[in-house]
Coordinates of C-alpha atoms in Angstrom, one line a residue:
Chain A
M1 CA 16.0 18.0 -22.2
P2 CA 17.3 19.2 -19.2
L3 CA 16.4 22.5 -17.7
A4 CA 19.0 25.4 -19.0
Q5 CA 18.3 27.8 -16.2
P6 CA 16.9 27.2 -12.6
V7 CA 13.6 29.0 -11.9
L8 CA 12.8 28.1 -8.5
C9 CA 16.3 27.8 -7.3
K10 CA 17.6 30.7 -9.2
R11 CA 18.6 32.1 -5.9
I12 CA 19.2 29.1 -3.8
P13 CA 22.6 27.2 -5.4
T14 CA 21.9 23.8 -6.5
Y15 CA 23.7 21.5 -8.6
P16 CA 24.5 21.8 -11.6
W17 CA 24.3 25.7 -11.6
G18 CA 25.7 26.5 -7.8
D19 CA 26.8 24.5 -4.6
P20 CA 24.1 23.8 -1.9
K21 CA 26.9 24.8 0.4
D22 CA 26.8 28.6 -0.5
R23 CA 22.9 28.5 0.2
H24 CA 22.0 31.5 2.3
Y25 CA 18.7 33.3 3.4
V26 CA 17.6 35.8 0.4
G27 CA 16.1 38.7 1.6
Y28 CA 14.0 41.6 0.4
D29 CA 16.6 43.7 -1.1
Q30 CA 18.7 41.0 -2.6
F31 CA 15.0 39.3 -4.0
T32 CA 14.2 42.1 -5.8
A33 CA 18.0 43.2 -6.9
T34 CA 17.4 39.8 -8.6
G35 CA 14.2 40.3 -10.3
G36 CA 11.7 39.6 -7.4
Y37 CA 8.5 41.0 -7.1
V38 CA 8.7 41.5 -11.1
G39 CA 5.9 39.4 -11.6
L40 CA 3.9 41.1 -8.8
T41 CA 4.2 44.6 -10.2
K42 CA 3.3 43.0 -13.7
A43 CA 0.0 41.4 -11.8
L44 CA -0.7 44.9 -10.7
G45 CA -0.9 46.2 -13.5
M46 CA -3.4 43.5 -14.8
A47 CA -7.3 43.0 -14.1
P48 CA -7.6 40.3 -11.0
K49 CA -9.6 38.4 -13.8
A50 CA -6.7 38.6 -16.4
V51 CA -4.3 37.5 -13.7
I52 CA -6.3 34.2 -13.2
D53 CA -6.6 33.7 -17.0
L54 CA -3.0 34.2 -17.2
V55 CA -2.4 31.1 -14.8
K56 CA -4.8 29.2 -16.6
E57 CA -3.3 29.6 -19.8
A58 CA 0.2 28.5 -18.3
E59 CA -1.9 25.6 -17.0
L60 CA 0.0 25.5 -13.6
R61 CA -0.6 22.4 -12.0
G62 CA -0.4 22.0 -8.2
R63 CA 2.7 21.2 -7.1
G64 CA 1.5 19.5 -3.6
G65 CA 0.2 16.1 -4.6
A66 CA -3.1 16.1 -6.1
G67 CA -1.7 18.0 -9.4
F68 CA -5.1 20.3 -9.7
P69 CA -4.9 23.2 -12.0
A70 CA -4.0 26.3 -9.9
G71 CA -6.0 28.7 -12.4
L72 CA -8.7 26.5 -12.5
K73 CA -9.0 26.2 -8.5
W74 CA -8.5 30.1 -8.7
S75 CA -11.4 30.6 -11.1
F76 CA -14.1 28.8 -8.7
L77 CA -14.4 31.3 -6.4
P78 CA -17.9 33.2 -6.0
P79 CA -18.3 36.7 -7.4
E80 CA -17.1 39.1 -4.5
D81 CA -19.4 40.3 -2.0
G82 CA -17.4 42.7 0.2
Q83 CA -17.0 40.1 2.7
R84 CA -13.7 38.5 4.0
R85 CA -12.1 36.0 1.7
Y86 CA -8.8 33.9 2.6
L87 CA -5.9 32.5 1.3
A88 CA -4.5 29.3 3.3
V89 CA -1.0 28.2 1.7
N90 CA 0.0 24.6 2.5
A91 CA 3.3 24.4 4.2
D92 CA 2.3 21.4 6.4
E93 CA 4.9 19.3 4.4
S94 CA 4.9 15.9 6.1
E95 CA 4.5 13.4 3.4
P96 CA 7.7 11.2 3.9
G97 CA 10.1 11.8 1.1
T98 CA 9.1 15.4 0.8
F99 CA 11.5 18.2 1.6
K100 CA 11.1 20.5 -1.1
D101 CA 9.0 23.4 0.3
R102 CA 11.4 23.6 3.4
L103 CA 14.1 24.3 1.4
L104 CA 12.2 27.3 -0.7
I105 CA 11.4 28.7 2.8
D106 CA 14.9 28.5 4.5
F107 CA 16.2 30.6 1.5
D108 CA 14.1 31.9 -0.7
P109 CA 10.9 33.1 1.3
H110 CA 9.9 36.2 -0.6
L111 CA 9.3 34.0 -4.0
L112 CA 6.4 32.6 -1.8
L113 CA 5.7 35.7 -0.8
E114 CA 5.6 37.1 -4.0
G115 CA 3.1 34.3 -5.3
I116 CA 0.4 34.8 -2.4
A117 CA 0.4 38.7 -2.9
I118 CA -0.2 37.9 -6.5
C119 CA -2.9 35.4 -5.6
M120 CA -4.5 37.5 -3.2
H121 CA -4.5 40.4 -5.8
A122 CA -6.1 37.8 -8.6
C123 CA -8.5 36.2 -6.4
R124 CA -9.5 39.2 -4.0
L125 CA -8.0 37.5 -1.0
D126 CA -7.7 39.7 2.1
T127 CA -6.1 37.6 4.7
A128 CA -3.2 34.8 3.9
Y129 CA -2.3 32.3 6.5
I130 CA 0.8 30.0 6.1
Y131 CA 0.1 27.2 7.5
I132 CA 3.2 25.6 8.3
R133 CA 3.8 22.2 10.3
G134 CA 5.1 22.8 13.9
E135 CA 8.3 20.7 13.7
Y136 CA 9.4 23.7 11.3
H137 CA 10.7 25.6 14.0
A138 CA 13.4 27.5 12.3
Q139 CA 11.3 27.7 8.7
A140 CA 8.5 29.7 10.9
K141 CA 11.0 32.1 12.4
T142 CA 12.4 32.6 8.5
L143 CA 8.9 32.8 7.3
N144 CA 8.3 35.6 9.9
R145 CA 11.3 37.5 9.3
A146 CA 10.6 37.3 5.5
I147 CA 6.8 38.6 6.2
D148 CA 8.4 41.4 8.4
E149 CA 10.3 42.7 5.5
A150 CA 7.2 42.4 3.2
Y151 CA 5.3 44.5 5.5
T152 CA 7.9 47.1 5.5
H153 CA 8.1 47.4 2.0
K154 CA 4.2 47.4 1.4
V155 CA 3.7 44.3 0.2
F156 CA 1.4 43.5 3.0
G157 CA -0.2 45.6 5.6
E158 CA -1.6 49.1 6.1
G159 CA -0.7 51.4 2.8
S160 CA 0.1 47.7 0.7
R161 CA 0.8 48.1 -2.8
L162 CA -2.3 45.7 -3.4
G163 CA -4.6 48.5 -2.1
Q164 CA -7.5 47.6 0.1
I165 CA -9.2 44.3 -0.6
N166 CA -12.6 43.6 0.7
G167 CA -12.5 46.7 2.5
L168 CA -9.1 45.7 4.3
W169 CA -5.5 46.0 3.8
P170 CA -4.1 42.6 2.8
T171 CA -2.3 40.9 5.5
C172 CA -0.4 37.4 5.8
Y173 CA 0.4 35.6 8.6
V174 CA 2.3 32.3 10.0
H175 CA 0.0 29.6 11.6
R176 CA 2.2 26.9 13.1
G177 CA 0.6 23.4 12.9
A178 CA 1.3 21.0 16.1
G179 CA 2.2 17.8 14.6
A180 CA -0.5 16.0 12.5
Y181 CA 0.1 14.8 8.8
I182 CA -3.6 14.9 8.2
C183 CA -3.4 18.9 8.6
G184 CA -1.9 18.9 4.8
E185 CA -5.3 17.8 3.3
E186 CA -6.9 21.1 2.6
T187 CA -9.9 20.9 4.6
G188 CA -8.2 19.2 7.5
L189 CA -6.0 22.4 7.5
L190 CA -8.7 24.5 7.6
E191 CA -10.4 23.2 10.8
S192 CA -6.8 23.2 12.4
L193 CA -6.7 27.0 11.3
E194 CA -10.0 27.3 13.4
G195 CA -8.5 26.0 16.3
K196 CA -10.0 22.7 16.0
R197 CA -8.7 19.1 15.6
G198 CA -7.7 18.7 11.9
W199 CA -10.6 16.3 10.7
P200 CA -11.0 16.3 6.9
R201 CA -14.4 18.0 6.1
I202 CA -16.8 16.0 3.6
K203 CA -17.0 18.1 0.2
P204 CA -19.0 20.0 -1.0
P205 CA -19.1 22.7 -0.2
F206 CA -15.6 23.2 -1.9
P207 CA -13.2 25.5 -0.1
A208 CA -13.7 28.0 -2.5
V209 CA -17.1 28.4 -1.6
A210 CA -17.2 27.9 2.0
G211 CA -13.5 27.0 3.2
A212 CA -12.1 29.5 6.2
F213 CA -14.5 30.5 8.5
A214 CA -17.0 29.5 6.2
R215 CA -15.9 32.2 3.6
P216 CA -14.4 31.9 0.2
T217 CA -10.9 30.4 0.4
I218 CA -7.9 29.1 -1.7
I219 CA -5.5 26.9 -0.8
N220 CA -2.4 26.1 -2.4
N221 CA 1.3 24.4 -2.1
V222 CA 4.3 26.8 -1.0
E223 CA 6.0 25.5 -4.4
T224 CA 2.8 26.2 -6.6
L225 CA 2.6 29.5 -5.5
A226 CA 6.3 30.3 -5.8
M227 CA 5.9 29.2 -9.4
V228 CA 3.1 32.3 -10.1
G229 CA 5.6 35.1 -9.8
P230 CA 8.0 33.6 -12.1
I231 CA 4.8 32.9 -14.3
L232 CA 3.4 36.5 -14.3
D233 CA 7.0 37.8 -15.0
Q234 CA 7.7 35.8 -18.2
G235 CA 4.4 34.3 -19.4
A236 CA 2.7 31.6 -20.0
A237 CA 4.4 30.7 -23.5
W238 CA 7.5 30.8 -21.4
F239 CA 6.4 28.2 -18.7
K240 CA 4.9 26.0 -21.6
S241 CA 8.1 25.9 -23.0
L242 CA 9.4 23.6 -20.1
G243 CA 8.4 20.5 -18.6
K244 CA 6.7 18.0 -20.7
G245 CA 3.2 18.3 -23.2
R246 CA 0.6 16.0 -23.3
P247 CA 0.8 12.7 -24.1
D248 CA 0.5 11.9 -27.8
G249 CA -3.2 11.4 -29.0
V250 CA -4.4 13.2 -25.7
P251 CA -7.4 15.7 -26.1
P252 CA -6.2 19.1 -25.0
T253 CA -8.6 18.5 -21.3
V254 CA -6.2 16.4 -20.1
P255 CA -3.6 18.5 -18.2
A256 CA 0.0 18.4 -19.0
S257 CA 3.1 18.5 -17.1
F258 CA 4.5 22.0 -18.2
G259 CA 6.9 23.8 -16.2
P260 CA 10.1 23.1 -14.0
K261 CA 9.5 21.1 -10.4
L262 CA 11.7 20.6 -7.2
Y263 CA 12.4 16.9 -7.0
G264 CA 13.4 15.7 -3.6
I265 CA 15.6 12.5 -3.6
S266 CA 16.7 10.3 -0.7
G267 CA 17.2 7.0 0.5
H268 CA 20.3 5.0 -1.2
V269 CA 21.8 7.6 -3.6
N270 CA 24.9 9.2 -3.1
R271 CA 23.8 13.2 -3.6
P272 CA 20.4 13.0 -1.8
G273 CA 18.6 16.7 -2.1
V274 CA 16.3 18.7 -4.0
Y275 CA 17.1 19.5 -7.6
E276 CA 15.2 21.7 -10.2
E277 CA 14.2 19.9 -13.1
N278 CA 11.8 19.8 -16.4
L279 CA 8.6 18.0 -15.0
G280 CA 9.3 14.5 -17.2
I281 CA 12.7 13.6 -16.3
K282 CA 13.5 10.3 -15.8
L283 CA 13.9 8.5 -12.7
S284 CA 17.2 7.0 -13.7
T285 CA 18.7 10.4 -15.0
L286 CA 17.6 12.0 -11.8
I287 CA 19.3 9.1 -9.7
E288 CA 22.6 8.8 -12.0
D289 CA 22.9 12.5 -13.0
H290 CA 21.7 14.6 -10.0
A291 CA 22.0 12.3 -7.1
A292 CA 25.3 10.8 -8.3
G293 CA 24.6 7.3 -8.5
M294 CA 23.2 4.6 -6.1
L295 CA 24.8 4.6 -2.7
N296 CA 27.7 2.1 -2.5
G297 CA 27.2 1.1 -6.1
K298 CA 24.4 -1.1 -5.6
K299 CA 21.8 -2.2 -8.0
F300 CA 18.6 -0.1 -8.1
K301 CA 15.5 -2.3 -6.7
A302 CA 12.6 0.4 -6.3
A303 CA 11.5 3.9 -5.6
I304 CA 8.9 5.9 -4.3
P305 CA 8.0 8.4 -7.0
G306 CA 6.5 11.3 -5.0
G307 CA 5.9 10.6 -1.3
I308 CA 5.1 7.4 0.0
S309 CA 1.2 7.6 -0.4
M310 CA 2.0 7.2 -4.1
G311 CA 2.8 3.6 -4.2
V312 CA 6.3 2.3 -5.5
L313 CA 8.1 2.0 -9.0
G314 CA 9.6 -1.2 -9.1
P315 CA 13.2 -2.7 -10.4
D316 CA 11.8 -2.5 -14.1
E317 CA 10.5 1.0 -13.7
Y318 CA 14.0 2.6 -13.5
H319 CA 13.4 4.6 -16.3
A320 CA 10.0 6.1 -15.3
E321 CA 9.4 9.5 -16.7
L322 CA 8.4 11.5 -13.5
D323 CA 5.5 13.7 -14.9
F324 CA 1.5 13.8 -14.0
D325 CA 1.1 11.3 -16.1
I326 CA 2.8 8.6 -14.2
G327 CA 0.3 6.9 -12.4
R328 CA -1.6 5.8 -15.6
K329 CA 1.7 4.5 -17.3
H330 CA 3.3 2.9 -14.0
N331 CA 0.2 1.7 -11.7
C332 CA 1.2 4.0 -8.6
L333 CA -0.9 6.8 -7.5
G334 CA 0.6 9.7 -9.2
L335 CA 3.8 12.0 -9.0
G336 CA 2.6 13.4 -5.7
T337 CA 5.0 15.9 -4.2
A338 CA 7.9 14.3 -6.3
G339 CA 9.6 13.3 -3.1
V340 CA 11.6 10.5 -4.6
I341 CA 12.8 7.7 -2.2
V342 CA 15.3 5.2 -3.8
M343 CA 16.0 1.7 -2.2
D344 CA 18.7 -0.5 -3.6
Q345 CA 19.0 -4.4 -3.8
D346 CA 19.6 -5.3 -0.3
T347 CA 16.2 -3.4 0.9
D348 CA 13.5 -5.6 2.5
M349 CA 10.5 -4.8 0.8
V350 CA 8.3 -6.3 3.5
A351 CA 10.1 -4.0 6.2
V352 CA 9.2 -0.7 3.7
A353 CA 5.9 -1.6 3.7
R354 CA 5.4 -2.1 7.4
N355 CA 7.3 1.3 7.7
I356 CA 4.4 2.8 5.2
A357 CA 1.4 1.1 7.0
R358 CA 2.9 2.4 10.5
F359 CA 2.8 5.7 9.0
F360 CA -0.3 5.8 8.0
A361 CA -1.9 4.1 11.2
H362 CA -0.1 6.5 13.1
E363 CA -1.7 9.6 11.4
S364 CA -5.1 8.2 10.7
C365 CA -7.2 11.0 12.2
G366 CA -9.7 8.6 13.2
Q367 CA -12.7 9.7 11.8
C368 CA -13.5 7.3 9.2
T369 CA -13.8 3.8 10.3
P370 CA -12.3 2.0 7.1
C371 CA -9.4 3.9 7.5
R372 CA -8.9 4.1 11.5
E373 CA -9.0 0.2 11.6
G374 CA -8.1 -0.5 7.8
T375 CA -4.5 1.5 8.5
G376 CA -4.1 -0.5 11.8
W377 CA -4.9 -3.9 10.9
M378 CA -2.3 -3.7 7.7
Y379 CA 0.3 -2.1 10.0
K380 CA -0.2 -5.5 12.5
V381 CA -0.6 -7.7 9.4
L382 CA 2.9 -6.8 8.0
T383 CA 4.5 -6.8 11.4
R384 CA 3.3 -10.1 11.8
V385 CA 4.6 -11.1 7.9
E386 CA 8.1 -9.2 8.6
A387 CA 8.4 -11.5 11.8
G388 CA 8.0 -14.4 9.8
G389 CA 4.7 -15.6 11.6
G390 CA 2.3 -15.2 8.1
T391 CA 0.6 -16.8 5.7
L392 CA -0.8 -16.7 2.2
D393 CA -3.9 -15.8 3.9
D394 CA -2.4 -12.5 5.4
L395 CA -1.4 -11.4 1.9
D396 CA -4.9 -11.8 0.6
L397 CA -6.1 -9.7 3.2
L398 CA -3.7 -7.2 2.9
L399 CA -5.0 -6.4 -0.8
E400 CA -8.8 -7.0 0.5
V401 CA -8.5 -4.4 3.0
S402 CA -6.5 -1.8 0.6
A403 CA -8.8 -2.4 -1.9
S404 CA -11.9 -1.5 0.2
M405 CA -10.7 1.8 2.2
G406 CA -10.2 5.5 0.6
A407 CA -11.9 8.0 -1.0
M408 CA -11.9 6.3 -4.3
P409 CA -13.7 3.3 -3.0
G410 CA -15.9 5.6 -1.8
T411 CA -15.6 4.4 2.0
T412 CA -13.8 7.6 3.8
I413 CA -13.9 11.3 3.8
C414 CA -10.5 12.4 2.6
G415 CA -7.1 10.5 0.5
L416 CA -5.1 9.4 3.5
A417 CA -6.6 5.8 3.3
D418 CA -6.1 6.1 -0.7
G419 CA -2.5 6.6 -0.2
A420 CA -2.0 3.9 2.4
N421 CA -3.7 1.5 0.3
W422 CA -2.0 2.4 -3.0
A423 CA 1.5 2.3 -1.0
V424 CA 0.9 -1.2 0.5
R425 CA -0.9 -2.7 -2.3
T426 CA 1.7 -1.5 -5.4
I427 CA 4.4 -2.8 -3.1
V428 CA 2.7 -6.2 -2.3
N429 CA 1.9 -6.4 -5.9
K430 CA 5.4 -5.6 -7.7
F431 CA 7.2 -7.6 -5.3
W432 CA 4.6 -10.5 -4.8
P433 CA 7.6 -13.1 -4.9
E434 CA 9.1 -11.7 -2.4
F435 CA 6.4 -11.8 0.0
E436 CA 5.4 -14.7 -0.9
A437 CA 8.5 -16.3 0.3
R438 CA 8.2 -14.5 3.6
V439 CA 4.9 -16.5 4.5
A440 CA 4.0 -20.1 4.9
P441 CA 2.5 -21.4 1.5
T442 CA -0.9 -22.4 3.2
R443 CA -4.5 -20.8 2.7
S444 CA -7.6 -21.6 4.2
N445 CA -10.5 -22.3 2.2
R446 CA -11.9 -18.5 2.8
V447 CA -12.5 -16.7 -0.8
S448 CA -10.8 -13.7 -0.8
L449 CA -12.3 -10.6 -1.8
A450 CA -9.1 -9.1 -3.2
V451 CA -9.9 -8.2 -6.5
V452 CA -9.0 -4.7 -6.9
G453 CA -5.3 -4.1 -8.3
A454 CA -4.2 -7.7 -7.4
T455 CA -2.0 -8.9 -10.4
H456 CA -1.0 -12.4 -9.1
Chain B
M1 CA -1.9 8.5 18.0
A2 CA -4.5 11.4 17.5
W3 CA -7.4 9.4 17.8
I4 CA -7.0 7.3 20.9
A5 CA -9.3 8.2 23.5
K6 CA -8.1 10.3 26.4
N7 CA -8.7 9.1 30.1
S8 CA -10.1 12.6 30.8
A9 CA -13.4 11.5 32.8
G10 CA -11.8 10.4 35.8
A11 CA -8.9 12.8 36.3
T12 CA -8.2 15.1 39.0
I13 CA -7.1 18.6 37.9
V14 CA -4.0 19.8 40.1
R15 CA -4.3 23.4 40.7
R16 CA -2.3 26.2 42.0
S17 CA -3.0 29.7 42.9
E18 CA -0.8 31.1 40.5
P19 CA -2.1 31.2 36.8
Y20 CA -0.5 29.4 34.0
L21 CA -1.9 32.0 31.3
T22 CA -0.4 35.2 33.0
P23 CA -1.5 38.6 32.8
A24 CA 1.7 39.6 30.6
L25 CA 1.1 36.6 28.4
K26 CA -2.7 37.2 27.7
A27 CA -1.7 41.0 27.3
K28 CA 0.9 39.8 24.5
L29 CA -1.6 37.5 23.0
E30 CA -4.4 39.8 22.9
A31 CA -2.1 42.3 21.0
D32 CA -0.6 40.2 18.8
V33 CA -2.4 36.5 18.1
L34 CA -6.0 37.4 18.8
P35 CA -6.5 40.5 15.7
R36 CA -5.1 37.9 13.3
Y37 CA -8.4 35.9 13.3
P38 CA -11.9 36.5 12.6
T39 CA -12.9 34.3 15.6
K40 CA -11.3 33.9 18.9
R41 CA -11.5 29.9 18.9
A42 CA -8.7 29.8 15.6
A43 CA -6.5 31.2 18.0
L44 CA -6.1 28.3 19.9
L45 CA -3.3 26.6 18.5
P46 CA -1.1 29.9 18.8
V47 CA -2.2 30.3 22.5
L48 CA -1.2 26.7 23.2
H49 CA 1.8 26.8 21.6
A50 CA 2.6 30.2 23.5
V51 CA 1.4 28.5 26.8
Q52 CA 3.5 25.0 26.4
H53 CA 6.6 27.3 25.3
E54 CA 6.3 29.0 28.6
H55 CA 5.7 26.1 30.9
H56 CA 7.2 23.1 28.9
W57 CA 4.0 21.4 29.2
L58 CA 0.1 21.7 29.2
P59 CA -1.5 21.3 32.6
A60 CA -5.3 21.0 33.0
Q61 CA -5.4 24.0 34.7
A62 CA -3.9 25.9 32.0
L63 CA -6.3 24.2 29.3
E64 CA -8.9 26.0 31.7
E65 CA -7.4 29.3 31.9
I66 CA -7.0 29.1 27.7
A67 CA -10.8 28.1 27.7
A68 CA -11.9 31.1 29.8
F69 CA -9.7 33.3 27.9
L70 CA -10.7 32.4 24.4
D71 CA -14.6 31.8 25.4
L72 CA -14.3 28.4 25.3
A73 CA -15.6 25.2 26.8
P74 CA -12.9 23.3 28.6
A75 CA -13.6 19.9 26.6
Q76 CA -13.3 22.0 23.2
V77 CA -9.7 23.2 24.7
L78 CA -9.0 19.5 25.4
D79 CA -10.7 18.2 22.1
T80 CA -8.0 20.3 20.2
A81 CA -5.1 19.9 22.2
S82 CA -5.3 16.1 22.8
F83 CA -5.5 15.9 18.7
Y84 CA -2.1 17.0 18.1
E85 CA 1.3 15.3 19.3
E86 CA 3.1 18.5 20.0
F87 CA 1.1 19.2 22.8
W88 CA 2.0 17.7 26.1
L89 CA -0.7 17.0 28.5
N90 CA 1.9 15.2 30.8
P91 CA 5.2 16.7 31.9
K92 CA 8.3 15.7 29.8
G93 CA 12.0 16.0 29.9
K94 CA 13.8 19.2 29.8
Y95 CA 15.3 17.7 26.2
L96 CA 12.7 16.2 24.1
I97 CA 14.5 14.1 21.4
M98 CA 12.5 13.1 18.6
V99 CA 13.9 10.6 16.5
C100 CA 12.5 10.1 12.8
Q101 CA 11.5 6.8 11.9
S102 CA 10.0 7.5 8.4
L103 CA 11.1 5.5 5.4
S104 CA 14.1 7.5 4.0
C105 CA 15.3 7.8 7.9
E106 CA 14.7 3.9 8.2
L107 CA 16.7 3.0 5.0
M108 CA 19.5 5.1 6.5
G109 CA 19.7 3.6 9.7
Q110 CA 17.2 5.2 12.0
K111 CA 16.4 1.9 13.9
G112 CA 20.4 1.3 14.9
L113 CA 20.4 5.0 15.8
L114 CA 17.6 4.7 18.1
G115 CA 18.6 1.5 19.7
K116 CA 22.0 3.4 20.4
I117 CA 20.2 6.7 22.1
S118 CA 17.9 4.1 23.8
R119 CA 20.7 2.2 25.4
K120 CA 22.7 5.7 26.2
L121 CA 19.8 7.0 28.0
G122 CA 18.7 3.9 29.6
I123 CA 15.2 4.6 28.4
A124 CA 12.8 3.1 26.0
P125 CA 10.8 5.3 23.2
G126 CA 7.8 7.2 25.0
Q127 CA 10.0 7.1 28.1
T128 CA 11.7 10.2 30.4
T129 CA 14.9 9.4 32.3
P130 CA 14.1 9.5 36.0
D131 CA 16.2 12.9 36.4
G132 CA 13.5 14.3 33.9
K133 CA 16.3 15.7 31.4
Y134 CA 15.7 13.6 28.6
T135 CA 12.5 12.1 27.0
L136 CA 13.0 10.0 24.2
M137 CA 10.1 9.7 21.1
T138 CA 10.0 8.5 17.8
A139 CA 8.3 10.7 15.4
E140 CA 6.8 10.5 11.8
C141 CA 8.6 12.5 9.0
L142 CA 10.5 15.5 10.2
G143 CA 11.0 16.5 6.3
S144 CA 14.8 16.1 6.2
C145 CA 14.5 12.9 4.1
G146 CA 17.6 14.3 2.2
S147 CA 19.9 14.2 5.0
A148 CA 18.5 10.8 6.9
P149 CA 18.8 9.8 10.0
C150 CA 17.4 12.7 11.5
A151 CA 16.0 13.7 14.7
L152 CA 14.7 16.9 16.3
V153 CA 16.1 18.2 20.2
N154 CA 13.7 20.6 21.3
E155 CA 13.6 23.1 18.4
V156 CA 16.8 22.1 16.9
L157 CA 16.9 19.8 13.8
H158 CA 20.0 17.3 13.8
E159 CA 20.7 15.9 10.3
N160 CA 22.9 13.5 8.5
I161 CA 23.4 12.1 12.4
R162 CA 25.9 9.5 13.3
A163 CA 25.2 7.9 16.8
D164 CA 28.8 8.7 18.1
N165 CA 28.4 12.6 17.4
F166 CA 24.9 12.6 18.1
E167 CA 25.7 11.0 21.7
R168 CA 28.4 13.4 22.0
V169 CA 25.5 16.4 21.4
L170 CA 23.4 14.6 24.1
D171 CA 26.5 15.0 26.6
T172 CA 26.5 19.0 26.0
L173 CA 23.1 19.6 27.0
E174 CA 22.8 21.1 30.3

């Protein structure tokens, strides 16, 4: 069932409720006049632990890519010891296909600030840093404007309505990144926040125990925190009435896909943009109803479900349901950021794979050898295949390299290489005939180790 | 690319008597930025941004001054500064044009656009025009996939770019 009323887009005109042309910055006054900061007021009337329990009960899953339950993450914090504890807000939105957090920051930043304040109250965090990617110049300015308003109205700062936390008045700052995709990885983000190169850390210790400045730290995506205010305001039962429950026959320990979600859609569609819908919306519905169909009436060929690191959906997966269970059902990495990229019948999938491999080769931080070398290797092989100089050996090699790098095979610290290998592997596997037709049909006698994920 | 080793060992530092990190800028950073963080090092990215904003790039002498300011070794500052693509350790043109080349932009015609800009300016991506006015770069995803193709010109994002319109935009830059 389509989402009846917008939640995150309540103040951001979005089809079908409004026209994007009418979008404008929503300041503190307009935000509060339209029900804003009510969730915060309710939260402040509750014990911190009760707020965490409510978010847990709502089963809010992280909206930044991994889909980890936010309430559970919050409950991992150790007991207070009177020393400082931090919130790092991940606004490093750099995953190709993803442009949803930007929408919230541009037009309704107080929704984020409300979630930040609630999280700081619930988790007893005294300082929040919004880590925003360096390229978001305008968005950093908008955030600072909204934060200034929030200080004026005692959300943060001296005399804050949150009261003192860990002996300090709660503060919130914008921290600008400087052009590195890896800083969206939560521990890479923390390293960068500390003024170092954004090299992901080996876990454990997890950030909840030893994060920023070796102190307990919560890291949440912008959209996740923006969802917290409405949940506090309207309750867990309301939130769970939206979206999609657990698949049939799955035990309650498996997280479900409750709530609305921002879907970014781009590529070969008539009306690209960010849309808010219930989790579980079909890709075909998103393309036809929201994005007004395929560009130039062409046929659907493939789509990235949620940022390029999630892999690809093929022509027979046009009706795939975009929820947190998509990875299991459609052999991709997951829903990711729900930044959908649509490709039409004329799209060269070899070029797509090459583009994606280049991205990861470019953005690998260089810390782990399998990723540093592997991503570059895949890019070179795909460039060769695209130029017509490839053989079947090259395709075997692609599958072999992609199967052996990443946190899941256990050869890298973070998941960047997993994103790279899922993307390349699913494209090569799902479009094998297209790749096969592009290379010379010769294979050496070498035995390929491409066993993981190879379906040909 | 973040992990390419930079030739710093054999580099000669060009010095000038006037500091890049001026007393006025220092005072501003001490008042506004340093108190935000529990360590001085954490202020490194904001300080690098501030100095680059003033001077358009980060000369080696500026890195040394920043190191002294934040009680760091110059190597620590270089280590961080060289990791991030937005920090320029060499001069760049007055206008930095960054054309997004990630998937949505490539699907929507980024290659043709880049070619046209390149021909118009007479430089390849990665180069600066001889008059120092334009530097052309490719960028990975700028977070504007729904309005592809896109490009950043200094701090201004241009969306849904059509090559002819964009060429006119470049012409109007002083």
